[in-house]
CSV table of C-alpha atoms in Angstrom, one decimal:
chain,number,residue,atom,x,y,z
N,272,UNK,CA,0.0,0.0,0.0
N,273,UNK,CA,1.3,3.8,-1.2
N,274,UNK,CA,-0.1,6.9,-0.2
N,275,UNK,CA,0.9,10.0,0.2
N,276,UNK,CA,0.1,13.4,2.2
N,277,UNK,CA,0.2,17.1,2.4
N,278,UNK,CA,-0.5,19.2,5.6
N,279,UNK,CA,0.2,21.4,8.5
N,280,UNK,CA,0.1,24.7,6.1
N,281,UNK,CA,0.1,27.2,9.0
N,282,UNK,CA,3.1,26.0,10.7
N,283,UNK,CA,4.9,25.6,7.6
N,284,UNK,CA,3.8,29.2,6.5
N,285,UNK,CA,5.5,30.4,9.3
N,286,UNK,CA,8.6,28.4,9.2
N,287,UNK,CA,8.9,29.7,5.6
N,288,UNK,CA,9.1,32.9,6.4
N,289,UNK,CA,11.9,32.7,8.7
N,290,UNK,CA,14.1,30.6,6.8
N,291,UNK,CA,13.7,33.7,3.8
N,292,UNK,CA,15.9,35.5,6.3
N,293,UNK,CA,18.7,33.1,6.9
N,294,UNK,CA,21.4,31.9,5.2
N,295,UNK,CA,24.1,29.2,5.2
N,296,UNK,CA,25.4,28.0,8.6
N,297,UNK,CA,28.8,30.4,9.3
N,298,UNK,CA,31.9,27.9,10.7
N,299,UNK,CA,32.0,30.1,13.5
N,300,UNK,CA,29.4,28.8,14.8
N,301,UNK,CA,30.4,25.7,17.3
N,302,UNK,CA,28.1,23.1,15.8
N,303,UNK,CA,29.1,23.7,11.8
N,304,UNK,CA,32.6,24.9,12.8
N,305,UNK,CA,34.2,21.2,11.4
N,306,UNK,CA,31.8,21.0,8.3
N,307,UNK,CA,31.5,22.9,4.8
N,308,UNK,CA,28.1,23.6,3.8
N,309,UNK,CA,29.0,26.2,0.7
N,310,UNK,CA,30.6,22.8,-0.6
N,311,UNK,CA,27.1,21.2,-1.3
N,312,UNK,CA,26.2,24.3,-3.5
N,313,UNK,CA,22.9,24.0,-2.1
N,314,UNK,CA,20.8,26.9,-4.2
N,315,UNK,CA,21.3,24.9,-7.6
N,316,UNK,CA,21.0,21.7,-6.1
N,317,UNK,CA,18.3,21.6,-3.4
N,318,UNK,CA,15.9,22.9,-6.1
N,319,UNK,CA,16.2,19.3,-8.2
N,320,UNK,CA,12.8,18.0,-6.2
N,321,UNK,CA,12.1,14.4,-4.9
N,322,UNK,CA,8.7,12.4,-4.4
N,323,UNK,CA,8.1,10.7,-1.0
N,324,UNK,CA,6.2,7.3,-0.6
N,325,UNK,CA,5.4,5.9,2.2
N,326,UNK,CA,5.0,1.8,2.2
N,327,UNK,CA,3.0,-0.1,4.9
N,328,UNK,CA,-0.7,-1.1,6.3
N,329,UNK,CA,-2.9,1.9,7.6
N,330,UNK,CA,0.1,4.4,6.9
N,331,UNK,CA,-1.5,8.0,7.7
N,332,UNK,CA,-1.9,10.5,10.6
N,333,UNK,CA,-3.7,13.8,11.5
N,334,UNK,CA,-3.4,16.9,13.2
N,335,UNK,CA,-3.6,16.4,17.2
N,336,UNK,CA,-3.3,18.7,19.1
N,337,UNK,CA,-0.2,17.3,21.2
N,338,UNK,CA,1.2,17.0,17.3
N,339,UNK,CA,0.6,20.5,16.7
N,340,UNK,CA,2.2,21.7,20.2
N,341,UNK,CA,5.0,19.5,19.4
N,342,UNK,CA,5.6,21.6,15.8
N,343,UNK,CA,5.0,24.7,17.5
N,344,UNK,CA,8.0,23.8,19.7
N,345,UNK,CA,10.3,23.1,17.2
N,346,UNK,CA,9.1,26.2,15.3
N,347,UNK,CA,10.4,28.1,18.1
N,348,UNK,CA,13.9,26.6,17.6
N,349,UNK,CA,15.3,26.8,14.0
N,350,UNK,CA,18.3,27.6,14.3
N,351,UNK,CA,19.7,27.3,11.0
N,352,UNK,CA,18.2,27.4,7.0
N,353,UNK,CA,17.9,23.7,6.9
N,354,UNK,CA,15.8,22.9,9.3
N,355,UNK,CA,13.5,26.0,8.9
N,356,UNK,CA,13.0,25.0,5.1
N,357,UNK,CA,12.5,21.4,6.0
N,358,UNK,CA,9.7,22.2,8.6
N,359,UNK,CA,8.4,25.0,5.7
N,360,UNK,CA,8.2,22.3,3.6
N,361,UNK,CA,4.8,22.5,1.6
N,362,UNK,CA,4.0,18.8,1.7
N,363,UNK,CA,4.2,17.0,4.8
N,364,UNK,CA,4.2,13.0,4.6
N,365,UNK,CA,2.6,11.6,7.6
N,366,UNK,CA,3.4,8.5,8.8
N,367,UNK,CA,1.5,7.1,11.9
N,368,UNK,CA,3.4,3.6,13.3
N,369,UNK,CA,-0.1,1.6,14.3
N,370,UNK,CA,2.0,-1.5,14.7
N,371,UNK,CA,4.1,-3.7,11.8
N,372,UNK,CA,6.7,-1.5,9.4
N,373,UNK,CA,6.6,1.5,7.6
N,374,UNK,CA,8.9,2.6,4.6
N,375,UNK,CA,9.7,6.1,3.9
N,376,UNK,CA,11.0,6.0,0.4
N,377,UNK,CA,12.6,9.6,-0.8
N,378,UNK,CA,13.3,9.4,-5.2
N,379,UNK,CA,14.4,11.8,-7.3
N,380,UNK,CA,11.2,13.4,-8.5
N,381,UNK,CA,9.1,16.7,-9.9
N,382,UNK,CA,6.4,16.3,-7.6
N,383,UNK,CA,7.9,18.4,-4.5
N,384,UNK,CA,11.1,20.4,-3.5
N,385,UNK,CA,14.2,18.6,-1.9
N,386,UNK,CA,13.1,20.1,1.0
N,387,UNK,CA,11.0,17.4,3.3
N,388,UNK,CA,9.5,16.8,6.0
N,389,UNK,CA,8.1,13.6,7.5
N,390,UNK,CA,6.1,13.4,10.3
N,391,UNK,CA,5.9,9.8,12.1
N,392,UNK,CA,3.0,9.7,14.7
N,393,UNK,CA,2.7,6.9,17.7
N,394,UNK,CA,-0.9,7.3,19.7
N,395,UNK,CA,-0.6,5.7,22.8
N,396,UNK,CA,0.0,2.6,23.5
N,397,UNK,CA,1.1,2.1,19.8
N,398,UNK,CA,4.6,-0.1,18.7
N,399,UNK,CA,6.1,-0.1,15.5
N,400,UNK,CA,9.1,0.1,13.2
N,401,UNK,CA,9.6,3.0,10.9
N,402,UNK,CA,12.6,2.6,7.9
N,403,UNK,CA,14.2,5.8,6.3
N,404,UNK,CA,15.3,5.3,2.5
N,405,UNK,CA,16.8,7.9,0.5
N,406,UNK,CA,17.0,6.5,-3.1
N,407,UNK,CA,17.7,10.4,-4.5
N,408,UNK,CA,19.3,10.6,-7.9
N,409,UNK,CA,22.9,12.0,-8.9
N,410,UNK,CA,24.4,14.9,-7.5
N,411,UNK,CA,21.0,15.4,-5.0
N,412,UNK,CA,21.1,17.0,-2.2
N,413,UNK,CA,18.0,16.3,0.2
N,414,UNK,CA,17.5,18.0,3.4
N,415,UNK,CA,14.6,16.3,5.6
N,416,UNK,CA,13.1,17.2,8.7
N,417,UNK,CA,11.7,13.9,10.8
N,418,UNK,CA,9.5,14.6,13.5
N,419,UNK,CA,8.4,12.1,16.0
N,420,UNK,CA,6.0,12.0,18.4
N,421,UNK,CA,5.4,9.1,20.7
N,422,UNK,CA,2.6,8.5,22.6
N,423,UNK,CA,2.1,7.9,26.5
N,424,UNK,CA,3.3,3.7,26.8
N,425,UNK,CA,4.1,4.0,23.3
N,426,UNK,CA,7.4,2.3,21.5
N,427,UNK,CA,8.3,3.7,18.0
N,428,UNK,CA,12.1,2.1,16.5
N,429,UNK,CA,13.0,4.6,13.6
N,430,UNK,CA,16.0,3.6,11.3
N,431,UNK,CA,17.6,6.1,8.5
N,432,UNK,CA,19.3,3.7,6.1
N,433,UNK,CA,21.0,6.7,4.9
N,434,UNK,CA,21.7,7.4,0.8
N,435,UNK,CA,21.9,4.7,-1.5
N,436,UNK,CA,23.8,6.3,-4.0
N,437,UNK,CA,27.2,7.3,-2.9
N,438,UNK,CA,27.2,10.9,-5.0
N,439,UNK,CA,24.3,12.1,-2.7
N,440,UNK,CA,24.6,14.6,-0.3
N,441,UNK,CA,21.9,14.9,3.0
N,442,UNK,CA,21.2,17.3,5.7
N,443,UNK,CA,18.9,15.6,8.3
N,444,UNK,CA,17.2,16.9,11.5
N,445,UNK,CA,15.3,14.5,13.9
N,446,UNK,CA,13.4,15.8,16.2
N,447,UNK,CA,11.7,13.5,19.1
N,448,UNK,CA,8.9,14.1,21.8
N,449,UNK,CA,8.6,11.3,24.5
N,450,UNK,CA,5.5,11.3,26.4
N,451,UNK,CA,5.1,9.3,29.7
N,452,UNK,CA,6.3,5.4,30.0
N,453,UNK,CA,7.2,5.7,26.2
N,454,UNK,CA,10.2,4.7,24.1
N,455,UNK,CA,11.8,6.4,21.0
N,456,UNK,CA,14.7,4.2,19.8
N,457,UNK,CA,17.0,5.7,17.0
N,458,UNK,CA,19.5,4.5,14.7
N,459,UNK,CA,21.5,5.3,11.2
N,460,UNK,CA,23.4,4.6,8.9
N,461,UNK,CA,25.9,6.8,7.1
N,462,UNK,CA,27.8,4.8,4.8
N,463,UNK,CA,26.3,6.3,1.3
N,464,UNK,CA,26.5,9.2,0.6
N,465,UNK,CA,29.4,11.9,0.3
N,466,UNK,CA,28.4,14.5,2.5
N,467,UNK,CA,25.5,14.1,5.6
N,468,UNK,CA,24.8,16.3,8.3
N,469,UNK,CA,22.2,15.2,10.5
N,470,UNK,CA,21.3,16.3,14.2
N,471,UNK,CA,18.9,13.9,16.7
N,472,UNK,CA,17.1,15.6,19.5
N,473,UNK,CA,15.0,14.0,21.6
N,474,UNK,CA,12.8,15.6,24.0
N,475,UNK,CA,12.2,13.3,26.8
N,476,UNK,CA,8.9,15.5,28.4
N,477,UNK,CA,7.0,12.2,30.6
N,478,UNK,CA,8.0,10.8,33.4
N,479,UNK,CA,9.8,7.4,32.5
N,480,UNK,CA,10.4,8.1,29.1
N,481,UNK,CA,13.6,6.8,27.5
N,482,UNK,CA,15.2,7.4,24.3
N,483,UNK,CA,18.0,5.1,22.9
N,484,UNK,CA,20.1,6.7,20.2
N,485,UNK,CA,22.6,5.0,18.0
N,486,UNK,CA,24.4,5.4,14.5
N,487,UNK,CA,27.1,4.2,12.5
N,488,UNK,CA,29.2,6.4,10.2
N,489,UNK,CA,31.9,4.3,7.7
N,490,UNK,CA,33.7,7.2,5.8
N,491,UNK,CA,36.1,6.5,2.8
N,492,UNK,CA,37.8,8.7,0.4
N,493,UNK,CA,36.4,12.2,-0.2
N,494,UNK,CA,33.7,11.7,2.7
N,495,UNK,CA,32.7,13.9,5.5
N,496,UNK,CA,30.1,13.3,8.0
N,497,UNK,CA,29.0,15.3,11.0
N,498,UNK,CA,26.6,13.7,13.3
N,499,UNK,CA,25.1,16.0,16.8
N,500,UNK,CA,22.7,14.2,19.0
N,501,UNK,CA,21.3,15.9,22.0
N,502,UNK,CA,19.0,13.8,25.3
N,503,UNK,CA,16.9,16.7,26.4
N,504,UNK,CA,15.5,15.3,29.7
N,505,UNK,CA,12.8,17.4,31.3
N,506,UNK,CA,10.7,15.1,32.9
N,507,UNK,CA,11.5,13.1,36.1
N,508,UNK,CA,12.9,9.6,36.6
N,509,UNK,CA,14.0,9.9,32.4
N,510,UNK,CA,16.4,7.5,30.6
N,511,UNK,CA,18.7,8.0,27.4
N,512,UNK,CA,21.7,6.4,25.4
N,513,UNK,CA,23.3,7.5,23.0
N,514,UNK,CA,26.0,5.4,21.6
N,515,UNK,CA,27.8,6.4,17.9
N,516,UNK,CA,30.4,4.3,16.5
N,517,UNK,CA,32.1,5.7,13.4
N,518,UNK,CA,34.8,3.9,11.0
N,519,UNK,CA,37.4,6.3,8.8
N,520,UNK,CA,40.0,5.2,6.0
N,521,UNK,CA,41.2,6.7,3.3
N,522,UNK,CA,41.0,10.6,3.9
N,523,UNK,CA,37.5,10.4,5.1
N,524,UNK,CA,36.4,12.5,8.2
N,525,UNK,CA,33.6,12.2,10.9
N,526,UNK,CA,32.4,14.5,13.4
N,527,UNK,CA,30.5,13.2,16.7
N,528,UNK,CA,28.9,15.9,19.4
N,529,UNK,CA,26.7,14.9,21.7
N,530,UNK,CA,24.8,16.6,24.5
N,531,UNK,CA,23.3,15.7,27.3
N,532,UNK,CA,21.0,18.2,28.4
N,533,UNK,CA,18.7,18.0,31.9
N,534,UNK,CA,16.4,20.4,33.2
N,535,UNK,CA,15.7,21.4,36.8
N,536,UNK,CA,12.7,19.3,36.7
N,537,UNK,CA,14.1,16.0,35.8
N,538,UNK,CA,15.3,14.7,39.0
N,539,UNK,CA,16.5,11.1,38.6
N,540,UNK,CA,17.6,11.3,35.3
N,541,UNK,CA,19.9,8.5,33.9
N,542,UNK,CA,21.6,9.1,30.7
N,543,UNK,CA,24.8,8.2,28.9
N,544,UNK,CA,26.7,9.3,25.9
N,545,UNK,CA,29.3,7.3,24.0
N,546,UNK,CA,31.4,7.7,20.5
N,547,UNK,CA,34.2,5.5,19.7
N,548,UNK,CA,36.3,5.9,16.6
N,549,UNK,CA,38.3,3.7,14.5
N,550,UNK,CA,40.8,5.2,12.0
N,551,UNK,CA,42.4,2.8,9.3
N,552,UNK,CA,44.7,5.0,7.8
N,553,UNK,CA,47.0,8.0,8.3
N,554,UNK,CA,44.9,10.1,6.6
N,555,UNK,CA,41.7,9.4,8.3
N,556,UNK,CA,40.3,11.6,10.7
N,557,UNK,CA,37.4,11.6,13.3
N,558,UNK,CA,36.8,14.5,16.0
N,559,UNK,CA,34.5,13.6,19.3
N,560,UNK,CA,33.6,16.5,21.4
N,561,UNK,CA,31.2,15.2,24.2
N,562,UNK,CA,29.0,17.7,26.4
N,563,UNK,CA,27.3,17.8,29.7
N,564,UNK,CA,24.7,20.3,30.8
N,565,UNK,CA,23.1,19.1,34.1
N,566,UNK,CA,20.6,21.3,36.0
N,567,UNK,CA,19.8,19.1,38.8
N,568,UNK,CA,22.2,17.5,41.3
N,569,UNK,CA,19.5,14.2,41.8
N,570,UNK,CA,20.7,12.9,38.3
N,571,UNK,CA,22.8,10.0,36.9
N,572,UNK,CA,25.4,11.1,33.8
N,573,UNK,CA,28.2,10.7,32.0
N,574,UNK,CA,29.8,10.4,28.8
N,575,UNK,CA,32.7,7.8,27.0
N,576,UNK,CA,35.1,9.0,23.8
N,577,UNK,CA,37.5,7.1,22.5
N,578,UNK,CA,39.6,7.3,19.0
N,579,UNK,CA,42.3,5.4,17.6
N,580,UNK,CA,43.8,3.2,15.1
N,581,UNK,CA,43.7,-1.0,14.9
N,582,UNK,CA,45.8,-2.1,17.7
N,583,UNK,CA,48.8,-4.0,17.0
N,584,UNK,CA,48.0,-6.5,19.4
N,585,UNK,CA,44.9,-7.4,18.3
N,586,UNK,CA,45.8,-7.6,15.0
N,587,UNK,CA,48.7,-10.0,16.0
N,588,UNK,CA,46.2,-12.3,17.5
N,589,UNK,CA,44.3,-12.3,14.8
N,590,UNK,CA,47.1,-13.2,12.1
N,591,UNK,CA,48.5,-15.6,14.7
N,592,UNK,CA,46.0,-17.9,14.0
N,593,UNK,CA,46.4,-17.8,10.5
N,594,UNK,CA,44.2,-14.5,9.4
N,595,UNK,CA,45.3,-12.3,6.7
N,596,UNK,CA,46.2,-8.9,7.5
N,597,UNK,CA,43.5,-7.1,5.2
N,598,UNK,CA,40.7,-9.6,6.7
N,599,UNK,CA,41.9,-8.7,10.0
N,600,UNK,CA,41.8,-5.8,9.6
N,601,UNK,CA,38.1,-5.8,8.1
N,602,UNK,CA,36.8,-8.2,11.3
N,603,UNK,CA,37.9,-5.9,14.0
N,604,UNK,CA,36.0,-2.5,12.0
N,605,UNK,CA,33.0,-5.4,11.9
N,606,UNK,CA,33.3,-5.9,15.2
N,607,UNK,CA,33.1,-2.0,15.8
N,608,UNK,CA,30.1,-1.6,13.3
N,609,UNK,CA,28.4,-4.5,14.9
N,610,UNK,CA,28.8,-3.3,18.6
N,611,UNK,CA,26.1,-0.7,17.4
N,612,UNK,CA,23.8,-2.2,14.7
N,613,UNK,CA,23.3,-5.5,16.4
N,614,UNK,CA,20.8,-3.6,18.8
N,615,UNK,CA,18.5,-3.1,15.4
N,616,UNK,CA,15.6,-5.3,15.2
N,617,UNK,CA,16.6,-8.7,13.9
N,618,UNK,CA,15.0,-8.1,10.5
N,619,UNK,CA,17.3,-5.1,9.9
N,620,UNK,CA,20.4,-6.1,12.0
N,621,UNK,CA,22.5,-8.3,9.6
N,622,UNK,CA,21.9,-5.8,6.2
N,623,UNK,CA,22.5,-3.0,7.8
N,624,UNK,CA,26.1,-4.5,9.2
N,625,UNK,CA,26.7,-6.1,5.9
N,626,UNK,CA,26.1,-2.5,4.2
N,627,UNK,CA,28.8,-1.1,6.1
N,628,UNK,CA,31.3,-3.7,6.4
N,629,UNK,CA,31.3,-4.0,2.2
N,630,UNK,CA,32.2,-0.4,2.3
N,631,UNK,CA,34.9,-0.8,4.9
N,632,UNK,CA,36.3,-3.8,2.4
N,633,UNK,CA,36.7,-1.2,-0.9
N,634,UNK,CA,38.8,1.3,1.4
N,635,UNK,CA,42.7,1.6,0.3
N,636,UNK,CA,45.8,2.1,1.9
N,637,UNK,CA,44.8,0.8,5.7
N,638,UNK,CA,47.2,1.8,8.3
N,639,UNK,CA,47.7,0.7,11.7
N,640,UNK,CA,49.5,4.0,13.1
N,641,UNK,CA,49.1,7.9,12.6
N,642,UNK,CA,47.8,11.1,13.8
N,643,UNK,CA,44.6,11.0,16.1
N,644,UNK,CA,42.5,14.1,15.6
């Protein structure tokens, strides 16, 4: 089953009007100050439109009211051009979870601007799986806004399988509201394309909500990707994770920041933060910069970062017992990549590793020492 859907004009409207007045993120600002935008030369490109389908049984949504407040939030915070445009798109694809799979499929199209925004919807008590695809044509660049709000007791697992063509270029913002007793889990992919920039927040407003966020970033020659996530925790007794592994070779480059972020009002919050890097060559680099902003002293945080290259003692194990170097090499970045994706549903777990491991197995000139960014 296809459909598709258009909505929330007001909002959008509104959201229009202030991204008229921006432009491209400065480097002097902290969270763009390791990434290029001018390189995507977004004014010819963003303009080459896409169509959006969206798969699955009883796909669809509408217009509540804690929807709406949710929007109006985020409307308050754009920040920069992307995600204003994104939320001003002028079709909004709704996506409400209802149980089983749903599959947000973004093509190269006439029908709207590269500018999207997908709304995914869990009423309470709902569960379900929701799979991000962008199948964008050559030299695209898509920017997406996905906005998710989950429902008291509900459980919504949203996965952005990232570009399937390795000349595309994304800018993705999530954006996550977790009511009481509810559950938002997170993951991505960025193996595809050349360029991505995506940010995850996730609101965690109910008491008992949680949030688990994860991704994977494989980088290879001429690829940069800059992942932020930030665990806004405002409600009491909250949990969060957020765990990002990335792999670098070649002269590929990844950026990881991560907040954690607790209000006044979320006493007995428990959240963690980790990114660990693995560079296979000298001109690889990956930059971590972990943050803590705690506003309560009844709160359980802390973050992990580590980066490095293969360690020569693993790596003698490995050959010791009769493993070429090159396939050693390519089990210990599997071993990295799988420390994240094998928390994925089962259905997704083993193509999604698989996905990222073949593009570890194409990188050239590996290298076991070298400069750590």
């Amino acid at each position: 089953m296809v459909k598709e859907y258009t909505s929330l004009q007001d909002i959008a409207r509104v959201a229009r009007e202030k991204a008229s007045g921006m432009g491209l993120p400065a480097r002097s600002e902290e969270e763009w100050r390791r990434t290029d935008v001018t390189v995507l030369d977004w004014e010819r490109r963003s303009n080459a439109g896409v169509r959006v389908l969206v798969e699955g049984d009883e796909a669809g949504a509408g217009e509540s009211p804690a929807v709406l407040a949710m929007l109006e939030r985020l409307s308050g915070r754009l920040d920069n051009v992307f995600l204003a445009r994104a939320l001003g798109s002028e079709e909004v694809v709704w996506v409400r979870t209802g149980g089983g799979e749903r599959v947000v499929r973004i093509r190269q199209g006439e029908r709207v601007r590269s500018d999207v925004h997908v709304l995914v919807e869990a009423r309470p008590g709902d569960q379900g799986v929701v799979r991000l695809v962008h199948e964008g044509g050559r030299g695209s660049v898509l920017n997406v806004l996905v906005s998710v709000w989950v429902g008291e007791g509900a459980r919504v697992v949203l996965v952005d399988e990232g570009a399937r063509r390795a000349d595309a270029a994304r800018v993705v913002h999530v954006w996550g509201e977790v009511e009481r007793g509810a559950v938002l889990e997170h993951a991505s992919l960025v193996t595809g394309s050349w360029f991505t920039k995506q940010r995850v927040h996730v609101r965690l407003a109910g008491e008992g909500a949680e949030a688990f966020l994860r991704g994977v970033m494989v980088a290879g020659r001429g690829d940069h990707y800059d992942a932020r996530t930030v665990q806004e925790h405002v409600g009491p007794q909250t949990r969060s994770l957020a765990q990002y592994h990335a792999v670098a070779g070649e002269d590929g480059r990844t950026v990881y920041q991560g907040l954690i972020e607790v209000a006044g009002s979320a006493r007995g919050t428990d959240a963690y933060l980790s990114n660990k890097n693995l560079l296979l060559s000298e001109e690889a680099a990956s930059y971590s910069i972990p943050t803590l902003s705690i506003g309560t002293d009844d709160v359980r945080c802390s973050h992990g970062s580590t980066t490095g290259h293969v360690r020569e003692e693993e790596l003698f194990y490995l050959r010791s017992r009769g493993i070429p170097e090159e396939e050693a090499v390519g089990l210990l970045a599997a071993a990295h990549i799988r420390a994240v994706t094998d928390h994925l549903p089962s259905s997704l777990a083993e193509r999604v590793a698989r996905r990222a491991e073949r593009k570890v197995k194409r990188m050239k000139g590996v290298a076991l020492r070298g400069e750590v960014a």
